[in-house]
Amino acid sequence: FVNLAYQCASTFRETDYRGGCNGARIRFSPENEWEVNAGTSDALVTLESVKEAYPNASYADIIVLAGQTAIESAGGMTQPFCGGRVDAEDGSGSEGLAPRVYTPPVVSIRDDMQVKGLSAREGVALAGRFFGPTFSNQFYKDLLAGTGNFTTDEQALLEDEFKEIVEEYASDEEAFQKEFATAWNKMMTADRYDGPSANACTDVSTCTTDPCFELGASAPSPTSAAGKKSKAQRER
């Protein structure tokens, strides 16, 4: 579910404001045929029962929530969830959004982060999304030690400006967890536009329990202006 949510959102490009998980186009060609999305169709099949139980919830919202829930359940930091995504009817609009590959791999990594609008710290933190039964900084420890099988892109994180960040996350679990939560939320909501410059998910926390998730209802967070007003009204 984590891989599905990440790959769904990873098409976002800050450079031209295309892509993102809003629309859930990962269900269609060409995205479901990309090599990087191998295995996501199995996760989508698993989520079909959720969609059947909550027909008013979009696949896009379900995908993002499933990834977030998997991270939190494995030990990641609790994050707000912003619902309200809609589903596309086909894969049109995905053309040209496939990952760009350069040589050496470190160039691909740097380009990918810049296109997505991620800092080096955020990009390296998101690389730690691959985890076992527990969400932790073990990925960075293993990467530094050379323990396990790593892709050429993952090995490239030990080069240039990225190595120092890998070393920090390997030695500081809290720093990794905080940066990951920030970067994950940024990726999952990057395409939630509200006018020319605002983001619809700012200070929004969507209810994800019955019955409001089925209705697709959104509730303002307690720290937002709307949330504070609602709290004051309840107290009166």
Coordinates of N, CA and C in Angstrom, one line a residue:
F1 N 0.8 -1.2 0.0 CA 0.0 0.0 0.0 C 0.9 1.3 0.0
V2 N 2.0 1.2 0.7 CA 2.9 2.4 0.8 C 3.5 2.6 -0.6
N3 N 3.9 1.5 -1.3 CA 4.4 1.7 -2.6 C 3.4 2.2 -3.6
L4 N 2.2 1.7 -3.5 CA 1.1 2.1 -4.4 C 0.8 3.6 -4.2
A5 N 0.7 4.1 -3.0 CA 0.4 5.5 -2.7 C 1.5 6.4 -3.2
Y6 N 2.8 5.9 -2.9 CA 3.9 6.7 -3.4 C 4.0 6.8 -4.9
Q7 N 3.8 5.7 -5.6 CA 3.9 5.7 -7.0 C 2.8 6.5 -7.6
C8 N 1.6 6.4 -7.0 CA 0.5 7.2 -7.5 C 0.8 8.7 -7.4
A9 N 1.4 9.1 -6.3 CA 1.6 10.5 -6.1 C 2.9 11.0 -6.8
S10 N 3.8 10.1 -7.1 CA 5.2 10.4 -7.6 C 5.2 11.0 -9.0
T11 N 4.1 11.0 -9.7 CA 4.1 11.6 -11.0 C 4.0 13.1 -10.9
F12 N 3.8 13.7 -9.7 CA 3.6 15.1 -9.6 C 4.9 15.9 -10.0
R13 N 4.7 16.9 -10.8 CA 5.8 17.7 -11.2 C 5.6 19.2 -10.9
E14 N 6.4 19.7 -10.0 CA 6.3 21.1 -9.6 C 6.6 22.0 -10.8
T15 N 7.4 21.5 -11.7 CA 7.8 22.3 -12.9 C 6.7 22.7 -13.8
D16 N 5.7 21.9 -13.9 CA 4.5 22.3 -14.8 C 3.2 22.0 -14.1
Y17 N 3.2 21.6 -12.9 CA 2.0 21.3 -12.1 C 1.1 20.2 -12.7
R18 N 1.8 19.2 -13.3 CA 1.1 18.0 -13.8 C 1.3 16.9 -12.9
G19 N 0.5 15.8 -13.0 CA 0.7 14.6 -12.2 C 0.1 14.7 -10.8
G20 N 0.5 13.6 -10.1 CA -0.1 13.5 -8.7 C -1.1 12.4 -8.6
C21 N -1.5 12.1 -7.4 CA -2.5 11.0 -7.2 C -3.9 11.4 -7.4
N22 N -4.2 12.7 -7.4 CA -5.6 13.1 -7.6 C -6.0 12.6 -9.0
G23 N -7.0 11.7 -9.1 CA -7.4 11.1 -10.3 C -7.1 9.6 -10.3
A24 N -6.1 9.2 -9.5 CA -5.7 7.8 -9.4 C -5.5 7.1 -10.8
R25 N -4.8 7.8 -11.6 CA -4.5 7.3 -13.0 C -3.6 6.1 -13.0
I26 N -3.0 5.8 -11.9 CA -2.2 4.6 -11.8 C -3.0 3.4 -12.1
R27 N -4.3 3.5 -12.1 CA -5.1 2.3 -12.4 C -5.2 2.0 -13.9
F28 N -4.7 3.0 -14.7 CA -4.9 2.9 -16.2 C -3.5 2.9 -16.9
S29 N -3.6 2.5 -18.2 CA -2.4 2.7 -19.0 C -2.3 4.2 -19.3
P30 N -1.1 4.7 -19.4 CA 0.2 4.0 -19.5 C 0.8 3.7 -18.1
E31 N 0.3 4.4 -17.0 CA 1.0 4.3 -15.7 C 1.1 2.9 -15.2
N32 N 0.0 2.1 -15.4 CA 0.0 0.7 -14.9 C 1.0 -0.2 -15.6
E33 N 1.5 0.3 -16.7 CA 2.5 -0.5 -17.5 C 3.9 -0.1 -17.3
W34 N 4.2 1.0 -16.5 CA 5.5 1.4 -16.2 C 6.2 0.4 -15.3
E35 N 7.5 0.1 -15.5 CA 8.2 -0.8 -14.7 C 8.2 -0.4 -13.3
V36 N 8.3 0.8 -13.0 CA 8.4 1.3 -11.5 C 7.1 1.0 -10.8
N37 N 6.0 0.7 -11.5 CA 4.7 0.5 -10.9 C 4.4 -1.0 -10.8
A38 N 5.4 -1.9 -11.1 CA 5.2 -3.3 -11.0 C 4.7 -3.7 -9.6
G39 N 3.6 -4.4 -9.5 CA 3.1 -4.9 -8.2 C 2.0 -4.0 -7.6
T40 N 1.8 -2.8 -8.2 CA 0.8 -1.9 -7.7 C -0.6 -2.4 -8.0
S41 N -0.7 -3.2 -9.1 CA -2.0 -3.7 -9.5 C -2.6 -4.7 -8.4
D42 N -1.6 -5.4 -7.8 CA -2.1 -6.4 -6.8 C -2.6 -5.6 -5.6
A43 N -2.0 -4.5 -5.2 CA -2.5 -3.7 -4.1 C -3.8 -3.1 -4.4
L44 N -4.0 -2.7 -5.7 CA -5.3 -2.1 -6.1 C -6.4 -3.2 -6.0
V45 N -6.1 -4.4 -6.4 CA -7.1 -5.5 -6.3 C -7.6 -5.6 -4.8
T46 N -6.6 -5.6 -3.9 CA -6.9 -5.7 -2.5 C -7.8 -4.6 -2.0
L47 N -7.7 -3.4 -2.6 CA -8.5 -2.2 -2.1 C -9.9 -2.2 -2.8
E48 N -10.1 -3.1 -3.7 CA -11.5 -3.1 -4.3 C -12.6 -3.3 -3.3
S49 N -12.3 -4.2 -2.3 CA -13.3 -4.4 -1.3 C -13.6 -3.2 -0.4
V50 N -12.6 -2.3 -0.3 CA -12.8 -1.1 0.5 C -13.6 -0.2 -0.4
K51 N -13.4 -0.1 -1.6 CA -14.2 0.8 -2.5 C -15.6 0.3 -2.5
E52 N -15.8 -1.0 -2.5 CA -17.2 -1.5 -2.5 C -17.9 -1.2 -1.2
A53 N -17.2 -1.2 -0.1 CA -17.7 -0.8 1.2 C -18.0 0.7 1.3
Y54 N -17.2 1.5 0.7 CA -17.3 2.9 0.7 C -17.4 3.5 -0.7
P55 N -18.5 3.3 -1.4 CA -18.6 3.7 -2.8 C -18.4 5.2 -3.1
N56 N -18.7 6.0 -2.1 CA -18.6 7.4 -2.2 C -17.2 8.0 -2.1
A57 N -16.3 7.1 -1.6 CA -14.9 7.5 -1.4 C -14.2 7.2 -2.8
S58 N -13.4 8.1 -3.2 CA -12.7 7.9 -4.5 C -11.5 6.9 -4.3
Y59 N -11.1 6.3 -5.4 CA -10.0 5.4 -5.3 C -8.7 6.2 -4.9
A60 N -8.7 7.4 -5.4 CA -7.5 8.3 -5.1 C -7.4 8.5 -3.6
D61 N -8.5 8.8 -2.9 CA -8.4 8.9 -1.4 C -8.1 7.6 -0.8
I62 N -8.7 6.5 -1.2 CA -8.5 5.2 -0.6 C -7.0 4.8 -0.7
I63 N -6.4 5.1 -1.9 CA -5.0 4.7 -2.1 C -4.1 5.5 -1.2
V64 N -4.3 6.8 -1.1 CA -3.5 7.6 -0.2 C -3.7 7.2 1.3
L65 N -4.9 7.0 1.7 CA -5.2 6.7 3.1 C -4.6 5.3 3.4
A66 N -4.7 4.4 2.5 CA -4.1 3.0 2.7 C -2.6 3.1 2.9
G67 N -1.9 3.9 2.1 CA -0.5 4.1 2.3 C -0.1 4.7 3.7
Q68 N -0.9 5.7 4.0 CA -0.6 6.4 5.3 C -0.9 5.5 6.4
T69 N -2.0 4.8 6.4 CA -2.4 3.9 7.5 C -1.3 2.8 7.7
A70 N -0.8 2.3 6.5 CA 0.3 1.3 6.6 C 1.5 1.8 7.3
I71 N 1.9 3.0 7.0 CA 3.1 3.6 7.6 C 2.8 3.8 9.1
E72 N 1.7 4.4 9.5 CA 1.4 4.7 10.9 C 1.3 3.4 11.7
S73 N 0.7 2.3 11.1 CA 0.5 1.1 11.8 C 1.9 0.4 12.0
A74 N 2.9 0.7 11.2 CA 4.2 0.1 11.3 C 5.1 0.9 12.2
G75 N 4.6 2.0 12.7 CA 5.5 2.8 13.6 C 5.8 4.2 13.2
G76 N 5.3 4.6 12.0 CA 5.5 5.9 11.5 C 4.7 7.0 12.3
M77 N 5.0 8.2 12.2 CA 4.3 9.3 12.9 C 2.9 9.4 12.4
T78 N 2.0 9.8 13.3 CA 0.6 10.0 12.9 C 0.5 11.3 12.1
Q79 N -0.2 11.3 11.0 CA -0.3 12.4 10.1 C -1.8 12.8 9.8
P80 N -2.0 14.0 9.5 CA -3.4 14.4 9.1 C -3.7 13.8 7.8
F81 N -5.0 13.5 7.5 CA -5.4 13.0 6.2 C -6.3 14.1 5.6
C82 N -6.0 14.4 4.3 CA -6.8 15.4 3.6 C -7.5 14.6 2.5
G83 N -8.8 14.5 2.6 CA -9.6 13.8 1.5 C -10.2 14.8 0.5
G84 N -11.0 14.3 -0.4 CA -11.6 15.1 -1.4 C -11.1 14.9 -2.8
R85 N -10.2 13.9 -3.0 CA -9.7 13.7 -4.3 C -10.8 13.0 -5.2
V86 N -10.7 13.2 -6.5 CA -11.6 12.6 -7.4 C -10.9 11.6 -8.3
D87 N -11.7 10.7 -9.0 CA -11.1 9.7 -9.8 C -11.2 10.1 -11.3
A88 N -10.2 9.9 -12.0 CA -10.2 10.1 -13.5 C -10.9 8.9 -14.1
E89 N -11.4 9.0 -15.3 CA -12.1 7.9 -16.0 C -11.1 7.2 -16.9
D90 N -9.9 7.7 -17.2 CA -9.0 7.0 -18.0 C -7.6 7.6 -17.7
G91 N -6.6 7.1 -18.4 CA -5.2 7.5 -18.2 C -4.7 8.7 -19.0
S92 N -5.6 9.4 -19.6 CA -5.2 10.5 -20.4 C -4.6 11.6 -19.5
G93 N -3.5 12.2 -19.9 CA -2.8 13.2 -19.0 C -1.6 12.6 -18.4
S94 N -1.4 11.3 -18.5 CA -0.2 10.7 -17.9 C 1.0 10.6 -18.9
E95 N 0.7 10.9 -20.1 CA 1.8 10.9 -21.1 C 2.9 11.8 -20.7
G96 N 4.1 11.3 -20.8 CA 5.3 12.2 -20.5 C 5.6 12.3 -19.0
L97 N 4.9 11.6 -18.2 CA 5.1 11.7 -16.7 C 6.0 10.5 -16.2
A98 N 6.4 9.6 -17.0 CA 7.2 8.5 -16.5 C 8.5 9.0 -16.0
P99 N 9.1 8.3 -15.0 CA 10.4 8.7 -14.5 C 11.5 8.9 -15.6
R100 N 12.2 9.9 -15.4 CA 13.3 10.2 -16.4 C 14.6 9.5 -15.9
V101 N 15.3 8.9 -16.7 CA 16.5 8.1 -16.3 C 17.7 8.7 -17.0
Y102 N 18.7 9.0 -16.2 CA 20.0 9.5 -16.7 C 21.2 8.7 -16.2
T103 N 22.3 8.9 -16.7 CA 23.6 8.3 -16.3 C 24.5 9.4 -15.9
P104 N 25.1 9.3 -14.7 CA 25.0 8.3 -13.7 C 23.7 8.4 -12.9
P105 N 23.3 7.3 -12.2 CA 22.1 7.3 -11.4 C 21.9 8.5 -10.5
V106 N 22.9 9.1 -9.9 CA 22.8 10.2 -9.0 C 22.2 11.4 -9.7
V107 N 22.4 11.5 -11.0 CA 21.8 12.6 -11.8 C 20.3 12.4 -11.8
S108 N 19.8 11.1 -12.0 CA 18.4 10.8 -12.1 C 17.8 11.2 -10.7
I109 N 18.4 10.8 -9.7 CA 17.9 11.1 -8.3 C 17.7 12.6 -8.1
R110 N 18.8 13.3 -8.4 CA 18.7 14.8 -8.3 C 17.7 15.4 -9.1
D111 N 17.5 15.0 -10.4 CA 16.5 15.5 -11.3 C 15.1 15.2 -10.7
D112 N 14.9 14.0 -10.3 CA 13.6 13.6 -9.8 C 13.2 14.4 -8.6
M113 N 14.1 14.7 -7.7 CA 13.7 15.5 -6.5 C 13.4 16.9 -6.9
Q114 N 14.2 17.5 -7.9 CA 13.9 18.9 -8.3 C 12.6 19.0 -9.0
V115 N 12.3 18.0 -9.9 CA 11.0 18.1 -10.6 C 9.8 18.0 -9.7
K116 N 10.0 17.2 -8.6 CA 8.9 17.1 -7.6 C 8.8 18.2 -6.7
G117 N 9.8 19.1 -6.6 CA 9.9 20.2 -5.7 C 10.3 19.7 -4.3
L118 N 11.1 18.6 -4.2 CA 11.5 18.1 -2.9 C 12.9 18.6 -2.7
S119 N 13.2 18.9 -1.4 CA 14.6 19.2 -1.0 C 15.4 17.8 -0.9
A120 N 16.7 17.9 -0.8 CA 17.5 16.7 -0.8 C 17.1 15.9 0.5
R121 N 16.9 16.6 1.6 CA 16.5 15.9 2.8 C 15.2 15.2 2.7
E122 N 14.2 15.8 2.0 CA 12.9 15.2 1.8 C 13.0 14.0 0.9
G123 N 13.8 14.2 -0.2 CA 13.9 13.1 -1.1 C 14.6 11.9 -0.5
V124 N 15.6 12.1 0.3 CA 16.3 11.0 0.9 C 15.5 10.3 2.0
A125 N 14.7 11.1 2.6 CA 13.7 10.6 3.6 C 12.7 9.7 3.0
L126 N 12.2 10.0 1.8 CA 11.2 9.2 1.2 C 11.8 7.9 0.6
A127 N 13.1 7.9 0.4 CA 13.7 6.7 0.0 C 13.6 5.6 1.1
G128 N 13.4 6.0 2.3 CA 13.3 5.1 3.5 C 11.9 4.5 3.6
R129 N 11.0 4.7 2.6 CA 9.7 4.2 2.7 C 9.7 2.6 2.5
F130 N 10.8 2.1 2.1 CA 10.8 0.6 2.0 C 11.3 0.1 3.3
F131 N 10.4 -0.6 4.0 CA 10.7 -1.1 5.3 C 10.1 -2.5 5.5
G132 N 10.5 -3.2 6.6 CA 10.0 -4.5 6.9 C 8.8 -4.3 7.8
P133 N 8.6 -5.2 8.8 CA 7.4 -5.1 9.6 C 7.3 -3.8 10.5
T134 N 8.5 -3.2 10.7 CA 8.6 -2.0 11.5 C 9.1 -0.8 10.7
F135 N 8.4 0.3 10.7 CA 8.9 1.5 10.0 C 10.0 2.2 10.9
S136 N 11.2 2.2 10.4 CA 12.3 2.8 11.1 C 13.4 3.3 10.2
N137 N 14.5 3.6 10.7 CA 15.7 4.1 9.9 C 16.6 3.0 9.5
Q138 N 16.2 1.8 9.6 CA 17.0 0.6 9.3 C 17.5 0.6 7.9
F139 N 16.7 1.2 7.0 CA 17.1 1.2 5.6 C 18.5 1.9 5.4
Y140 N 18.7 3.0 6.2 CA 19.9 3.8 6.0 C 21.1 3.1 6.7
K141 N 20.8 2.4 7.8 CA 21.9 1.7 8.4 C 22.4 0.6 7.5
D142 N 21.4 -0.1 6.9 CA 21.8 -1.2 6.0 C 22.5 -0.7 4.7
L143 N 22.0 0.4 4.2 CA 22.6 1.0 3.1 C 24.1 1.4 3.3
L144 N 24.4 2.0 4.5 CA 25.7 2.4 4.8 C 26.6 1.2 5.0
A145 N 26.0 0.1 5.6 CA 26.8 -1.1 5.9 C 26.9 -2.0 4.6
G146 N 26.1 -1.7 3.6 CA 26.2 -2.6 2.4 C 25.5 -3.9 2.7
T147 N 24.6 -3.9 3.7 CA 23.9 -5.1 4.0 C 22.5 -5.2 3.3
G148 N 22.4 -6.2 2.4 CA 21.1 -6.3 1.7 C 21.4 -6.0 0.2
N149 N 20.3 -6.1 -0.6 CA 20.3 -5.8 -2.0 C 19.7 -4.5 -2.3
F150 N 20.5 -3.6 -2.9 CA 20.0 -2.2 -3.2 C 20.1 -2.0 -4.7
T151 N 19.2 -1.2 -5.2 CA 19.2 -0.8 -6.6 C 20.3 0.2 -6.8
T152 N 20.6 0.5 -8.0 CA 21.7 1.5 -8.4 C 21.2 2.9 -7.9
D153 N 20.0 3.2 -7.9 CA 19.5 4.5 -7.5 C 19.7 4.6 -6.0
E154 N 19.4 3.5 -5.2 CA 19.5 3.6 -3.8 C 21.0 3.7 -3.4
Q155 N 21.9 3.0 -4.1 CA 23.3 3.0 -3.9 C 23.8 4.4 -4.2
A156 N 23.2 5.1 -5.1 CA 23.6 6.5 -5.5 C 23.4 7.5 -4.4
L157 N 22.6 7.1 -3.4 CA 22.3 8.0 -2.2 C 23.6 8.1 -1.4
L158 N 24.6 7.3 -1.6 CA 25.8 7.4 -0.9 C 26.8 8.3 -1.5
E159 N 26.3 9.1 -2.5 CA 27.2 10.0 -3.3 C 26.8 11.4 -3.0
D160 N 27.8 12.3 -3.2 CA 27.6 13.7 -3.2 C 26.9 14.2 -2.0
E161 N 25.9 15.1 -2.2 CA 25.2 15.8 -1.1 C 24.3 14.9 -0.3
F162 N 24.0 13.7 -0.9 CA 23.1 12.8 -0.2 C 23.7 11.9 0.9
K163 N 25.0 11.6 0.8 CA 25.6 10.7 1.8 C 25.5 11.3 3.2
E164 N 25.7 12.5 3.4 CA 25.7 13.1 4.7 C 24.3 13.0 5.3
I165 N 23.2 13.1 4.5 CA 21.9 13.0 4.9 C 21.6 11.5 5.3
V166 N 22.0 10.6 4.5 CA 21.9 9.2 4.8 C 22.5 8.9 6.2
E167 N 23.7 9.4 6.4 CA 24.4 9.2 7.7 C 23.6 9.7 8.8
E168 N 23.0 10.9 8.6 CA 22.3 11.5 9.7 C 21.0 10.7 10.1
Y169 N 20.3 10.3 9.0 CA 19.1 9.5 9.3 C 19.5 8.1 9.9
A170 N 20.6 7.5 9.5 CA 21.0 6.3 10.1 C 21.3 6.4 11.6
S171 N 21.7 7.5 12.0 CA 22.1 7.7 13.4 C 21.0 8.4 14.2
D172 N 20.0 9.0 13.6 CA 19.0 9.8 14.3 C 17.6 9.4 13.8
E173 N 17.0 8.4 14.5 CA 15.7 7.9 14.1 C 14.6 9.0 14.1
E174 N 14.7 9.9 15.1 CA 13.7 11.0 15.2 C 13.8 11.9 14.1
A175 N 15.0 12.3 13.7 CA 15.1 13.2 12.5 C 14.6 12.6 11.3
F176 N 14.8 11.3 11.1 CA 14.2 10.6 9.9 C 12.7 10.6 9.9
Q177 N 12.2 10.2 11.1 CA 10.7 10.1 11.2 C 10.0 11.5 10.9
K178 N 10.6 12.5 11.4 CA 10.0 13.9 11.3 C 10.1 14.3 9.8
E179 N 11.2 14.1 9.2 CA 11.4 14.6 7.8 C 10.6 13.7 6.9
F180 N 10.5 12.4 7.2 CA 9.6 11.6 6.3 C 8.2 12.0 6.4
A181 N 7.7 12.2 7.6 CA 6.3 12.6 7.7 C 6.0 13.9 6.9
T182 N 6.9 14.9 7.0 CA 6.7 16.1 6.3 C 6.8 15.9 4.8
A183 N 7.7 15.1 4.3 CA 7.9 14.9 2.9 C 6.7 14.0 2.4
W184 N 6.3 13.1 3.1 CA 5.1 12.2 2.7 C 3.9 13.1 2.5
N185 N 3.6 13.8 3.5 CA 2.4 14.7 3.4 C 2.5 15.7 2.3
K186 N 3.7 16.2 2.0 CA 3.9 17.1 0.9 C 3.6 16.5 -0.4
M187 N 4.1 15.2 -0.6 CA 3.9 14.5 -1.8 C 2.4 14.2 -2.0
M188 N 1.8 13.7 -1.0 CA 0.4 13.3 -1.1 C -0.6 14.4 -1.4
T189 N -0.2 15.6 -1.0 CA -1.1 16.8 -1.2 C -0.6 17.8 -2.2
A190 N 0.5 17.5 -2.9 CA 1.1 18.5 -3.7 C 0.1 18.9 -4.9
D191 N -0.7 18.0 -5.3 CA -1.6 18.3 -6.5 C -3.0 18.8 -6.0
R192 N -3.2 19.1 -4.8 CA -4.5 19.6 -4.3 C -4.6 21.1 -4.4
Y193 N -4.8 21.6 -5.6 CA -4.8 23.0 -5.8 C -6.1 23.7 -5.4
D194 N -5.9 24.9 -4.9 CA -7.0 25.8 -4.5 C -6.7 27.2 -5.0
G195 N -7.0 27.4 -6.2 CA -6.7 28.7 -6.9 C -5.2 28.6 -7.4
P196 N -4.7 29.8 -7.8 CA -3.4 29.8 -8.4 C -2.2 29.5 -7.5
S197 N -2.4 29.7 -6.2 CA -1.2 29.4 -5.4 C -1.5 28.7 -4.1
A198 N -2.8 28.6 -3.7 CA -3.1 28.0 -2.4 C -3.3 26.4 -2.6
N199 N -3.2 25.7 -1.4 CA -3.4 24.3 -1.4 C -4.6 24.0 -0.6
A200 N -5.5 23.2 -1.2 CA -6.8 22.9 -0.5 C -6.6 22.1 0.8
C201 N -5.4 21.5 1.0 CA -5.2 20.7 2.2 C -4.6 21.4 3.4
T202 N -4.3 22.7 3.2 CA -3.7 23.4 4.3 C -4.7 23.5 5.5
D203 N -4.2 23.0 6.6 CA -4.9 23.0 7.9 C -6.2 22.2 7.8
V204 N -6.3 21.2 6.9 CA -7.4 20.3 6.8 C -7.1 18.9 7.3
S205 N -8.0 18.4 8.1 CA -7.9 17.0 8.6 C -9.3 16.3 8.3
T206 N -9.3 15.3 7.4 CA -10.5 14.7 7.0 C -10.8 13.5 8.0
C207 N -12.1 13.4 8.4 CA -12.5 12.3 9.2 C -12.4 11.0 8.4
T208 N -11.9 10.0 9.0 CA -11.7 8.7 8.2 C -12.4 7.6 8.9
T209 N -13.3 7.9 9.8 CA -14.1 6.8 10.5 C -15.5 6.8 10.0
D210 N -16.2 5.7 10.2 CA -17.6 5.6 9.8 C -18.4 6.7 10.6
P211 N -19.4 7.4 10.1 CA -19.9 7.2 8.7 C -19.3 8.3 7.8
C212 N -18.5 9.2 8.3 CA -18.1 10.3 7.5 C -17.2 10.0 6.3
F213 N -16.3 9.0 6.5 CA -15.5 8.6 5.4 C -16.3 8.2 4.2
E214 N -17.4 7.4 4.5 CA -18.2 7.0 3.4 C -18.9 8.1 2.6
L215 N -19.1 9.2 3.4 CA -19.7 10.4 2.8 C -18.7 11.3 2.1
G216 N -17.4 11.1 2.4 CA -16.4 11.9 1.9 C -16.3 13.2 2.6
A217 N -16.7 13.3 3.9 CA -16.8 14.6 4.6 C -15.4 15.0 5.0
S218 N -15.2 16.3 5.1 CA -13.9 16.8 5.6 C -14.2 17.7 6.8
A219 N -13.3 17.6 7.8 CA -13.5 18.4 9.0 C -12.2 19.2 9.2
P220 N -12.4 20.5 9.5 CA -11.2 21.3 9.7 C -10.4 20.8 10.9
S221 N -9.1 21.0 10.9 CA -8.2 20.6 12.0 C -8.4 21.5 13.1
P222 N -8.2 21.0 14.4 CA -8.4 21.9 15.5 C -7.5 23.1 15.5
T223 N -6.4 23.1 14.8 CA -5.5 24.3 14.8 C -5.9 25.3 13.7
S224 N -6.8 25.0 12.8 CA -7.1 25.9 11.7 C -8.1 26.9 12.2
A225 N -8.3 28.0 11.5 CA -9.3 29.0 11.9 C -10.7 28.5 12.0
A226 N -11.0 27.6 11.0 CA -12.4 27.1 11.0 C -12.5 26.1 12.1
G227 N -11.5 25.4 12.4 CA -11.5 24.4 13.5 C -11.7 25.1 14.9
K228 N -11.0 26.2 15.1 CA -11.1 26.9 16.3 C -12.5 27.5 16.5
K229 N -13.1 28.0 15.4 CA -14.4 28.5 15.4 C -15.4 27.4 15.8
S230 N -15.3 26.2 15.2 CA -16.2 25.1 15.5 C -16.1 24.7 16.9
K231 N -14.9 24.7 17.4 CA -14.7 24.3 18.8 C -15.4 25.3 19.8
A232 N -15.2 26.6 19.4 CA -15.8 27.7 20.2 C -17.4 27.5 20.2
Q233 N -17.9 27.2 19.0 CA -19.3 27.1 18.9 C -19.8 25.9 19.7
R234 N -19.1 24.8 19.7 CA -19.5 23.6 20.5 C -19.5 24.0 22.0
E235 N -18.5 24.8 22.4 CA -18.4 25.1 23.9 C -19.5 26.0 24.3
R236 N -20.0 26.8 23.4 CA -21.1 27.7 23.7 C -22.4 26.8 23.8

